[in-house]
Short mmCIF file of C-alpha atoms in Angstrom, two decimals:
data_model
loop_
_atom_site.label_atom_id
_atom_site.label_comp_id
_atom_site.label_asym_id
_atom_site.label_seq_id
_atom_site.Cartn_x
_atom_site.Cartn_y
_atom_site.Cartn_z
CA UNK M 1 -0.09 -0.03 -0.19
CA UNK M 2 1.50 3.40 -1.23
CA UNK M 3 2.66 5.81 1.57
CA UNK M 4 0.55 9.00 1.45
CA UNK M 5 2.36 11.78 -0.04
CA UNK M 6 1.29 14.12 2.43
CA UNK M 7 2.01 11.98 5.34
CA UNK M 8 5.76 11.65 4.23
CA UNK M 9 6.08 15.55 4.05
CA UNK M 10 4.07 15.76 7.44
CA UNK M 11 6.62 13.33 8.74
CA UNK M 12 9.74 14.90 7.08
CA UNK M 13 8.88 18.65 8.40
CA UNK M 14 8.10 17.05 11.92
CA UNK M 15 12.08 15.91 11.73
CA UNK M 16 13.17 18.48 10.90
CA UNK M 17 11.37 20.91 13.36
CA UNK M 18 12.47 18.38 16.66
CA UNK M 19 16.55 18.45 15.00
CA UNK M 20 16.88 22.29 14.65
CA UNK M 21 14.82 22.52 18.21
CA UNK M 22 17.59 20.02 19.61
CA UNK M 23 20.19 21.71 17.56
CA UNK M 24 19.15 25.36 19.24
CA UNK M 25 18.58 23.59 22.17
CA UNK M 26 22.46 22.44 22.57
CA UNK M 27 23.44 26.26 21.05
CA UNK M 28 21.39 28.17 24.32
CA UNK M 29 23.40 25.41 26.53
CA UNK M 30 22.15 24.48 29.48
CA UNK M 31 18.58 26.59 31.16
CA UNK M 32 18.45 26.65 35.08
CA UNK M 33 15.47 25.23 36.64
CA UNK M 34 15.34 28.00 38.44
CA UNK M 35 16.11 31.74 38.20
CA UNK M 36 15.48 34.68 40.47
CA UNK M 37 16.10 37.49 38.79
CA UNK M 38 18.42 39.93 41.27
CA UNK M 39 16.44 43.13 40.77
CA UNK M 40 13.99 41.53 42.81
CA UNK M 41 16.62 41.77 45.62
CA UNK M 42 17.19 45.08 45.51
CA UNK M 43 20.58 44.05 43.95
CA UNK M 44 23.04 46.64 43.30
CA UNK M 45 25.67 45.69 40.69
CA UNK M 46 29.52 45.81 42.19
CA UNK M 47 31.83 47.87 40.62
CA UNK M 48 33.83 46.03 38.08
CA UNK M 49 36.96 47.65 38.94
CA UNK M 50 36.68 46.34 42.52
CA UNK M 51 35.87 43.00 41.08
CA UNK M 52 38.43 42.53 38.64
CA UNK M 53 41.16 43.55 40.75
CA UNK M 54 40.24 40.70 43.46
CA UNK M 55 37.77 42.58 45.68
CA UNK M 56 34.91 40.18 47.75
CA UNK M 57 32.05 42.32 46.12
CA UNK M 58 29.48 39.22 46.31
CA UNK M 59 29.57 35.50 47.35
CA UNK M 60 26.89 32.86 47.00
CA UNK M 61 26.51 29.89 49.04
CA UNK M 62 24.57 27.09 49.71
CA UNK M 63 23.35 27.25 53.48
CA UNK M 64 20.95 23.84 52.56
CA UNK M 65 19.38 22.20 49.10
CA UNK M 66 16.52 24.56 50.25
CA UNK M 67 17.99 27.60 51.20
CA UNK M 68 21.02 29.92 49.99
CA UNK M 69 22.77 32.80 51.06
CA UNK M 70 23.20 35.53 48.79
CA UNK M 71 25.89 38.72 50.19
CA UNK M 72 26.66 41.82 48.19
CA UNK M 73 28.08 45.39 48.34
CA UNK M 74 25.82 47.94 48.55
CA UNK M 75 26.03 52.31 48.58
CA UNK M 76 24.51 53.22 51.40
CA UNK M 77 25.37 55.88 54.02
CA UNK M 78 28.61 55.27 56.02
CA UNK M 79 28.54 56.95 59.24
CA UNK M 80 32.00 57.87 60.72
CA UNK M 81 32.92 55.98 63.36
CA UNK M 82 35.43 58.08 65.64
CA UNK M 83 38.79 56.66 65.40
CA UNK M 84 38.47 54.59 62.41
CA UNK M 85 42.10 53.97 60.96
CA UNK M 86 42.71 55.98 57.85
CA UNK M 87 43.74 53.03 55.41
CA UNK M 88 40.41 51.35 56.20
CA UNK M 89 37.91 50.39 53.09
CA UNK M 90 34.84 50.82 54.93
CA UNK M 91 31.79 49.45 52.87
CA UNK M 92 28.56 48.16 53.39
CA UNK M 93 27.31 44.22 52.58
CA UNK M 94 23.97 43.39 52.27
CA UNK M 95 22.93 39.30 53.33
CA UNK M 96 20.10 37.71 52.35
CA UNK M 97 18.56 34.43 53.55
CA UNK M 98 16.53 33.23 50.58
CA UNK M 99 14.40 29.98 50.06
CA UNK M 100 14.16 27.74 46.98
CA UNK M 101 12.18 27.40 44.39
CA UNK M 102 10.31 31.00 44.76
CA UNK M 103 13.17 32.61 46.29
CA UNK M 104 10.97 34.36 48.86
CA UNK M 105 13.29 36.56 51.43
CA UNK M 106 13.49 34.92 54.49
CA UNK M 107 15.97 37.50 56.22
CA UNK M 108 18.09 40.74 55.55
CA UNK M 109 20.48 41.95 57.38
CA UNK M 110 23.78 44.66 56.54
CA UNK M 111 27.38 44.43 57.88
CA UNK M 112 30.20 46.73 57.98
CA UNK M 113 33.29 46.40 56.66
CA UNK M 114 37.00 47.67 56.82
CA UNK M 115 38.68 46.30 53.91
CA UNK M 116 37.77 44.56 50.12
CA UNK M 117 38.96 40.78 51.59
CA UNK M 118 37.18 38.02 51.60
CA UNK M 119 34.77 38.32 54.91
CA UNK M 120 32.37 34.45 54.42
CA UNK M 121 33.53 31.03 54.09
CA UNK M 122 30.91 28.26 54.28
CA UNK M 123 31.35 25.54 57.02
CA UNK M 124 28.61 23.29 55.89
CA UNK M 125 25.72 22.08 57.68
CA UNK M 126 24.02 25.44 58.13
CA UNK M 127 27.00 26.38 59.30
CA UNK M 128 29.47 30.03 58.40
CA UNK M 129 32.44 31.71 59.03
CA UNK M 130 32.01 35.68 59.42
CA UNK M 131 35.69 38.04 59.48
CA UNK M 132 35.18 41.29 60.61
CA UNK M 133 38.25 43.09 60.87
CA UNK M 134 40.27 40.56 62.42
CA UNK M 135 37.65 38.64 64.58
CA UNK M 136 35.93 35.94 63.42
CA UNK M 137 31.89 34.62 64.68
CA UNK M 138 30.17 32.44 63.17
CA UNK M 139 26.45 32.14 62.18
CA UNK M 140 23.61 29.67 61.07
CA UNK M 141 20.99 31.64 59.82
CA UNK M 142 18.55 29.30 58.96
CA UNK M 143 18.22 27.62 62.89
CA UNK M 144 18.82 31.01 64.27
CA UNK M 145 15.60 32.34 61.96
CA UNK M 146 12.97 30.84 64.36
CA UNK M 147 14.24 32.79 67.64
CA UNK M 148 13.71 36.14 65.00
CA UNK M 149 17.67 36.64 64.79
CA UNK M 150 18.79 34.93 61.86
CA UNK M 151 22.50 36.35 61.44
CA UNK M 152 23.22 36.21 65.49
CA UNK M 153 26.59 36.48 65.27
CA UNK M 154 28.41 33.70 68.07
CA UNK M 155 32.05 34.54 68.88
CA UNK M 156 34.68 32.07 67.18
CA UNK M 157 38.62 33.43 67.41
CA UNK M 158 39.89 36.84 67.81
CA UNK M 159 43.54 37.86 66.38
CA UNK M 160 45.57 39.85 68.79
CA UNK M 161 47.96 42.21 68.02
CA UNK M 162 48.27 40.74 64.37
CA UNK M 163 46.62 41.40 61.13
CA UNK M 164 44.80 38.46 59.19
CA UNK M 165 46.24 37.84 55.99
CA UNK M 166 44.79 34.82 55.26
CA UNK M 167 42.02 31.74 55.81
CA UNK M 168 42.12 28.48 54.29
CA UNK M 169 39.92 25.55 55.67
CA UNK M 170 40.00 21.84 53.87
CA UNK M 171 37.49 20.57 51.82
CA UNK M 172 35.11 19.09 55.05
CA UNK M 173 36.29 22.02 57.03
CA UNK M 174 38.24 20.24 59.86
CA UNK M 175 41.28 22.37 59.58
CA UNK M 176 41.59 26.47 59.69
CA UNK M 177 44.58 27.76 59.09
CA UNK M 178 44.59 31.47 60.21
CA UNK M 179 48.08 33.56 58.47
CA UNK M 180 48.94 36.81 60.56
CA UNK M 181 51.49 39.51 59.88
CA UNK M 182 52.51 41.97 62.43
CA UNK M 183 50.20 45.42 61.91
CA UNK M 184 53.15 47.77 61.56
CA UNK M 185 55.54 46.74 58.87
CA UNK M 186 58.24 49.47 60.99
CA UNK M 187 60.66 47.43 63.35
CA UNK M 188 61.32 48.48 66.53
CA UNK M 189 65.36 49.14 65.64
CA UNK M 190 65.65 50.59 62.41
CA UNK M 191 69.18 48.62 61.87
CA UNK M 192 67.41 45.45 62.44
CA UNK M 193 67.63 42.82 60.26
CA UNK M 194 64.23 42.07 58.80
CA UNK M 195 62.24 39.14 59.80
CA UNK M 196 62.82 36.32 57.72
CA UNK M 197 59.82 35.09 58.37
CA UNK M 198 57.21 37.19 59.14
CA UNK M 199 54.06 35.45 58.78
CA UNK M 200 52.89 33.48 61.63
CA UNK M 201 50.51 30.79 60.63
CA UNK M 202 47.40 29.06 63.44
CA UNK M 203 46.03 25.54 62.91
CA UNK M 204 42.72 24.42 64.63
CA UNK M 205 40.28 21.50 64.72
CA UNK M 206 36.88 22.62 63.61
CA UNK M 207 34.60 20.44 65.22
CA UNK M 208 31.27 20.89 63.38
CA UNK M 209 28.10 19.62 64.31
CA UNK M 210 25.90 17.47 62.04
CA UNK M 211 22.97 19.50 63.05
CA UNK M 212 22.81 23.65 62.89
CA UNK M 213 21.48 23.84 66.26
CA UNK M 214 25.19 23.47 68.19
CA UNK M 215 27.58 25.58 68.41
CA UNK M 216 30.96 25.31 66.04
CA UNK M 217 34.12 24.94 68.31
CA UNK M 218 37.45 25.34 67.67
CA UNK M 219 40.91 23.14 69.29
CA UNK M 220 43.86 24.85 69.18
CA UNK M 221 46.18 21.95 67.35
CA UNK M 222 50.08 24.24 66.55
CA UNK M 223 51.32 27.19 65.19
CA UNK M 224 54.48 27.66 62.75
CA UNK M 225 56.47 31.08 60.66
CA UNK M 226 56.38 31.40 57.18
CA UNK M 227 58.49 33.64 54.82
CA UNK M 228 55.10 34.85 52.89
CA UNK M 229 51.03 34.15 53.13
CA UNK M 230 49.89 30.62 51.14
CA UNK M 231 48.50 27.32 50.48
CA UNK M 232 48.80 24.46 52.69
CA UNK M 233 47.70 21.37 51.30
CA UNK M 234 46.20 19.59 53.80
CA UNK M 235 43.13 17.14 55.39
CA UNK M 236 41.92 16.16 58.73
CA UNK M 237 44.56 13.67 58.49
CA UNK M 238 47.81 15.12 57.08
CA UNK M 239 49.53 16.96 54.34
CA UNK M 240 50.46 16.44 50.98
CA UNK M 241 54.15 16.60 49.35
CA UNK M 242 55.39 17.29 46.22
CA UNK M 243 58.73 15.37 45.43
CA UNK M 244 61.16 16.08 42.41
CA UNK M 245 62.75 13.35 41.26
CA UNK M 246 64.21 14.30 38.35
CA UNK M 247 63.35 14.34 34.39
CA UNK M 248 60.81 15.76 34.62
CA UNK M 249 59.43 13.55 36.73
CA UNK M 250 57.20 13.82 40.25
CA UNK M 251 55.68 12.29 43.15
CA UNK M 252 53.05 12.94 45.74
CA UNK M 253 53.81 12.00 49.29
CA UNK M 254 51.17 12.15 51.94
CA UNK M 255 52.53 12.75 55.26
CA UNK M 256 49.74 11.80 58.53
CA UNK M 257 50.19 13.85 61.51
CA UNK M 258 50.50 10.81 63.30
CA UNK M 259 53.88 10.10 61.13
CA UNK M 260 52.99 7.59 58.63
CA UNK M 261 54.17 8.44 54.91
CA UNK M 262 51.77 6.91 52.13
CA UNK M 263 53.66 6.73 48.62
CA UNK M 264 50.75 7.79 46.19
CA UNK M 265 50.84 8.51 42.62
CA UNK M 266 53.43 9.50 39.88
CA UNK M 267 52.92 12.49 37.61
CA UNK M 268 55.05 13.96 34.90
CA UNK M 269 55.24 17.62 34.43
CA UNK M 270 57.94 19.94 33.17
CA UNK M 271 56.89 22.19 35.52
CA UNK M 272 55.76 21.31 39.44
CA UNK M 273 52.41 20.76 39.85
CA UNK M 274 50.57 22.12 42.16
CA UNK M 275 47.81 19.55 44.16
CA UNK M 276 44.31 20.99 45.12
CA UNK M 277 42.51 18.75 47.57
CA UNK M 278 38.95 18.17 46.38
CA UNK M 279 37.63 16.00 49.25
CA UNK M 280 39.63 13.86 52.26
CA UNK M 281 40.18 11.37 49.73
CA UNK M 282 40.98 12.97 46.36
CA UNK M 283 42.99 15.54 44.82
CA UNK M 284 43.59 17.00 41.70
CA UNK M 285 46.48 18.66 40.42
CA UNK M 286 47.87 21.29 37.90
CA UNK M 287 50.70 20.42 36.00
CA UNK M 288 52.27 21.88 32.67
CA UNK M 289 53.70 19.71 29.18
CA UNK M 290 55.97 22.10 27.91
CA UNK M 291 54.10 25.22 28.41
CA UNK M 292 54.96 27.73 30.27
CA UNK M 293 51.49 27.99 32.28
CA UNK M 294 49.72 24.71 33.79
CA UNK M 295 47.33 23.44 30.85
CA UNK M 296 46.77 19.98 32.42
CA UNK M 297 44.77 18.88 35.42
CA UNK M 298 44.64 15.58 36.82
CA UNK M 299 42.79 13.38 39.23
CA UNK M 300 43.73 11.09 41.63
CA UNK M 301 42.83 9.33 44.65
CA UNK M 302 44.47 8.28 48.12
CA UNK M 303 45.66 4.45 47.09
CA UNK M 304 47.99 5.82 44.77
CA UNK M 305 46.24 5.65 41.05
CA UNK M 306 46.15 8.59 38.52
CA UNK M 307 41.96 8.68 37.72
CA UNK M 308 42.16 10.70 34.95
CA UNK M 309 43.79 13.64 33.13
CA UNK M 310 42.67 16.80 30.84
CA UNK M 311 43.73 19.32 29.33
CA UNK M 312 42.41 22.82 30.66
CA UNK M 313 42.57 24.85 27.37
CA UNK M 314 43.62 28.96 27.14
CA UNK M 315 45.08 31.53 28.73
CA UNK M 316 43.99 32.02 32.43
CA UNK M 317 44.07 33.27 35.71
CA UNK M 318 42.89 32.97 39.14
CA UNK M 319 41.70 29.40 39.68
CA UNK M 320 39.42 28.71 42.17
CA UNK M 321 37.35 25.79 43.48
CA UNK M 322 34.04 24.57 45.63
CA UNK M 323 33.35 21.63 46.69
CA UNK M 324 30.72 18.60 47.55
CA UNK M 325 33.15 16.53 49.51
CA UNK M 326 30.31 14.02 50.13
CA UNK M 327 29.41 13.26 46.33
CA UNK M 328 33.14 13.59 45.18
CA UNK M 329 31.80 16.87 42.94
CA UNK M 330 33.44 20.00 42.75
CA UNK M 331 33.37 23.17 40.59
CA UNK M 332 36.42 24.50 39.02
CA UNK M 333 36.57 27.63 37.88
CA UNK M 334 39.18 30.12 36.22
CA UNK M 335 39.22 33.96 34.58
CA UNK M 336 40.21 33.21 30.80
CA UNK M 337 41.92 36.20 29.25
CA UNK M 338 42.74 37.62 26.02
CA UNK M 339 46.33 37.21 26.17
CA UNK M 340 48.76 35.33 27.91
CA UNK M 341 49.23 37.24 31.56
CA UNK M 342 52.29 35.37 33.11
CA UNK M 343 54.31 38.91 33.96
CA UNK M 344 50.54 40.47 34.75
CA UNK M 345 51.47 43.32 37.18
CA UNK M 346 48.98 45.85 36.94
CA UNK M 347 45.30 45.57 37.91
CA UNK M 348 43.27 43.73 35.08
CA UNK M 349 41.68 45.76 32.66
CA UNK M 350 37.87 44.59 30.90
CA UNK M 351 39.80 44.34 27.80
CA UNK M 352 42.14 41.88 29.02
CA UNK M 353 39.11 39.78 30.65
CA UNK M 354 37.21 37.03 27.89
CA UNK M 355 34.84 35.11 30.29
CA UNK M 356 34.74 33.45 33.71
CA UNK M 357 34.47 29.62 33.45
CA UNK M 358 32.85 27.08 35.42
CA UNK M 359 32.97 23.42 35.47
CA UNK M 360 31.21 21.39 37.58
CA UNK M 361 33.09 17.49 37.94
CA UNK M 362 32.79 13.78 39.37
CA UNK M 363 36.35 13.51 41.10
CA UNK M 364 36.72 9.94 40.86
CA UNK M 365 36.16 9.86 36.60
CA UNK M 366 37.12 13.57 36.02
CA UNK M 367 33.09 13.92 34.27
CA UNK M 368 32.23 16.99 33.29
CA UNK M 369 28.63 17.19 34.70
CA UNK M 370 28.14 20.92 33.80
CA UNK M 371 29.93 24.09 32.23
CA UNK M 372 29.05 27.73 32.56
CA UNK M 373 29.94 31.90 32.60
CA UNK M 374 29.81 33.64 35.26
CA UNK M 375 28.55 37.34 34.87
CA UNK M 376 29.82 39.54 35.94
CA UNK M 377 33.27 38.48 36.19
CA UNK M 378 34.40 37.79 39.99
CA UNK M 379 37.96 37.40 40.38
CA UNK M 380 37.76 35.90 43.72
CA UNK M 381 35.40 33.09 42.70
CA UNK M 382 32.39 33.85 44.97
CA UNK M 383 29.69 34.06 42.59
CA UNK M 384 28.81 30.06 42.13
CA UNK M 385 28.15 27.52 44.67
CA UNK M 386 27.51 23.33 45.08
CA UNK M 387 25.57 22.01 46.99
CA UNK M 388 26.86 19.59 50.13
CA UNK M 389 24.83 17.02 48.65
CA UNK M 390 26.40 17.61 44.92
CA UNK M 391 23.20 17.58 43.67
CA UNK M 392 22.49 21.64 42.96
CA UNK M 393 24.83 24.42 41.58
CA UNK M 394 23.97 28.14 41.85
CA UNK M 395 25.24 30.97 40.20
CA UNK M 396 25.57 34.64 39.49
CA UNK M 397 24.49 35.21 35.88
CA UNK M 398 22.55 37.18 33.15
CA UNK M 399 21.39 39.21 35.92
CA UNK M 400 19.41 36.23 37.88
CA UNK M 401 20.19 33.96 40.09
CA UNK M 402 20.49 30.65 38.68
CA UNK M 403 19.55 26.97 40.35
CA UNK M 404 20.54 23.79 38.07
CA UNK M 405 19.90 20.32 38.89
CA UNK M 406 22.84 17.75 38.74
CA UNK M 407 22.08 14.34 38.57
CA UNK M 408 22.38 11.70 41.03
CA UNK M 409 25.20 9.42 41.34
CA UNK M 410 25.45 6.25 39.10
CA UNK M 411 26.28 3.10 40.63
CA UNK M 412 29.33 3.44 39.71
CA UNK M 413 30.15 6.54 40.50
CA UNK M 414 28.74 5.66 44.67
CA UNK M 415 30.68 2.49 44.34
CA UNK M 416 34.17 4.69 43.28
CA UNK M 417 33.60 7.54 45.67
CA UNK M 418 33.39 4.94 48.95
CA UNK M 419 36.11 3.32 47.81
CA UNK M 420 38.18 6.03 47.61
CA UNK M 421 36.36 7.29 50.97
CA UNK M 422 36.74 4.28 53.15
CA UNK M 423 40.98 3.92 51.54
CA UNK M 424 41.90 7.58 52.64
CA UNK M 425 43.26 8.31 55.91
CA UNK M 426 41.03 8.97 59.04
CA UNK M 427 41.80 12.45 60.51
CA UNK M 428 42.87 12.47 63.65
CA UNK M 429 42.65 15.43 66.83
CA UNK M 430 46.61 14.66 66.57
CA UNK M 431 48.65 18.15 66.67
CA UNK M 432 49.21 19.80 63.21
CA UNK M 433 53.06 19.73 62.18
CA UNK M 434 54.40 20.11 58.82
CA UNK M 435 57.98 19.35 59.99
CA UNK M 436 60.04 16.08 61.07
CA UNK M 437 60.83 17.73 64.17
CA UNK M 438 58.37 20.24 65.62
CA UNK M 439 59.48 23.23 67.69
CA UNK M 440 57.55 25.68 69.61
CA UNK M 441 56.70 28.49 67.46
CA UNK M 442 57.73 31.90 67.59
CA UNK M 443 56.30 34.43 70.65
CA UNK M 444 53.96 36.67 69.40
CA UNK M 445 50.25 36.13 70.80
CA UNK M 446 48.42 33.33 68.79
CA UNK M 447 44.54 33.71 67.93
CA UNK M 448 42.98 32.80 70.71
CA UNK M 449 39.49 30.78 70.53
CA UNK M 450 36.87 32.78 71.87
CA UNK M 451 34.43 31.23 74.65
CA UNK M 452 31.83 28.88 73.97
CA UNK M 453 29.31 30.67 75.28
CA UNK M 454 27.31 32.88 72.29
CA UNK M 455 27.48 36.57 73.17
CA UNK M 456 25.38 39.47 71.86
CA UNK M 457 25.61 39.67 67.91
CA UNK M 458 27.88 42.72 66.61
CA UNK M 459 25.97 45.35 65.53
CA UNK M 460 24.33 45.31 61.65
CA UNK M 461 28.26 43.71 61.84
CA UNK M 462 31.33 44.22 60.24
CA UNK M 463 33.56 41.88 58.49
CA UNK M 464 36.37 41.79 56.53
CA UNK M 465 37.90 39.02 54.68
CA UNK M 466 40.47 36.08 53.97
CA UNK M 467 43.13 39.01 53.24
CA UNK M 468 42.88 42.15 55.06
CA UNK M 469 43.98 43.95 52.24
CA UNK M 470 42.58 43.13 48.73
CA UNK M 471 44.97 41.52 46.59
CA UNK M 472 45.77 41.55 42.68
CA UNK M 473 45.68 38.79 40.61
CA UNK M 474 48.29 37.10 39.90
CA UNK M 475 48.61 34.99 36.49
CA UNK M 476 47.86 30.98 35.98
CA UNK M 477 51.40 30.14 36.29
CA UNK M 478 51.32 31.34 39.78
CA UNK M 479 47.96 30.37 40.93
CA UNK M 480 46.81 28.30 42.96
CA UNK M 481 49.68 29.72 44.93
CA UNK M 482 52.32 26.57 45.93
CA UNK M 483 52.42 24.85 49.06
CA UNK M 484 54.02 26.75 52.07
CA UNK M 485 55.76 25.22 54.69
CA UNK M 486 56.39 26.65 58.01
CA UNK M 487 60.05 26.87 59.49
CA UNK M 488 58.41 26.02 62.62
CA UNK M 489 55.70 23.94 64.69
CA UNK M 490 54.42 23.82 67.93
CA UNK M 491 52.61 20.78 69.06
CA UNK M 492 51.80 19.03 72.55
CA UNK M 493 52.48 15.65 71.76
CA UNK M 494 54.35 13.51 69.01
CA UNK M 495 51.87 10.45 68.35
CA UNK M 496 52.11 7.53 66.27
CA UNK M 497 48.94 5.71 66.09
CA UNK M 498 47.71 4.95 63.32
CA UNK M 499 47.45 4.43 59.53
CA UNK M 500 48.57 1.99 57.50
CA UNK M 501 50.68 2.75 54.10
CA UNK M 502 49.37 2.03 50.70
CA UNK M 503 51.82 -0.04 48.55
CA UNK M 504 54.78 1.86 46.33
CA UNK M 505 53.48 4.44 43.88
CA UNK M 506 52.89 3.57 40.59
CA UNK M 507 54.51 4.88 37.29
CA UNK M 508 52.80 7.78 35.97
CA UNK M 509 49.78 7.27 33.39
CA UNK M 510 51.05 8.54 29.36
CA UNK M 511 49.17 12.12 28.50
CA UNK M 512 46.52 11.54 26.32
CA UNK M 513 45.59 14.91 25.76
CA UNK M 514 42.33 16.41 23.78
CA UNK M 515 42.99 18.32 20.24
CA UNK M 516 39.83 20.33 20.65
CA UNK M 517 39.99 23.16 22.76
CA UNK M 518 36.16 23.35 23.01
CA UNK M 519 36.13 20.13 25.10
CA UNK M 520 38.72 20.10 27.89
CA UNK M 521 39.59 16.61 27.85
CA UNK M 522 37.87 13.46 28.39
CA UNK M 523 39.00 10.90 31.29
CA UNK M 524 41.30 8.61 31.06
#
């Protein structure tokens, strides 16, 4: 029986329309599951000059999968504070607690800040760390909402006689590192030699309750001195070393705080690899392959395996990570530039910036789950977040706060994640020491954990940042910063309990770099 010509035409047209719609959707890219216009929140666009200079102007965090904490600078009247230091950079930041999916505002407040550095860190389980000059407090906005004071601040750590230069958290937020410097650079004796190790490093073990109703506590865990601010590649169990084995061949060792050494995978690179923990059981490392800047990203576990390797194409700076350790997922963002900026010494200008790109990865496989661009561009990378369960991703773009639902882990991903987590060294309550022979730290006053009793919240609070003064962005060749090692460290005792070292390291995997810059590699 012959098929009617009209039916053939209709089927053909339907197929063409379906293919056209599919192609158009692919060109548009991923579409958000929730989009909240920023103007409905009285959002004030941040100053581009400060955003590109590394100022913390805009932050987005998940309180839990159904609630967000959004903060942004607002241009309001600043009352004069008697005795305010002349070099302060005072500003007001508004904090808003939002409920999804409608974007309903549950609470809001304003904080007065005194500099342009980072001021907010997500501790997990609904808790946040807030910096006000050199004082740290914690808050749990969703829990405290019922009491009518969502942004109540509980004293946490106060730095005495020094200035905070950097604050670092492990992916599980179980170790806090506070780096400080003297408040004045003028030595008491003008003829005295400068301090070779001006940066004091204090470590704290953080007890974070599973529910926001209990308070977060800090346990002092050691101190040291170093010559500059930098990253420490830590977990709650130990720290990572990068060993030069010659002939562009490198190896990773994990040294536990109980005195054990785990030999992990090797890695070939023409520059020193720069590792970053994305959970206590997995880390990634930047490397070079006959390039002046790191353009390779490898994934590693604590069982001694290199799991995958991908190319990181283009000229970029300011790499930044956010983590969902429980799901084995992380988001990696970077600022793509129009030209190489390895020798960049001046502040960025808009003409040098192409975009801010963020990719969500599955750590065990290197699979790219989602890729988006942020707008406006923020060098500090605080304009996107991943939920603790790894099933939602939030981002500021297109004048909206967008939420993207991420797929649940499949059976293999769940199995791989459990294997990696089971094999990782377990966190301890031992002192944090990064040298073979710990010594007492130099005699400057350490940070003091605050009393556990809650105090009255500060006035519509003031808050500083990761670095008390805003930092200029540096090029991709130097970011993330290489790990620093304190020259001295204090600890109460040197226990040797515990961990069993794995077998000797395996040879590095071969390079299989992708050739299409539009597809930044595939898992190996």
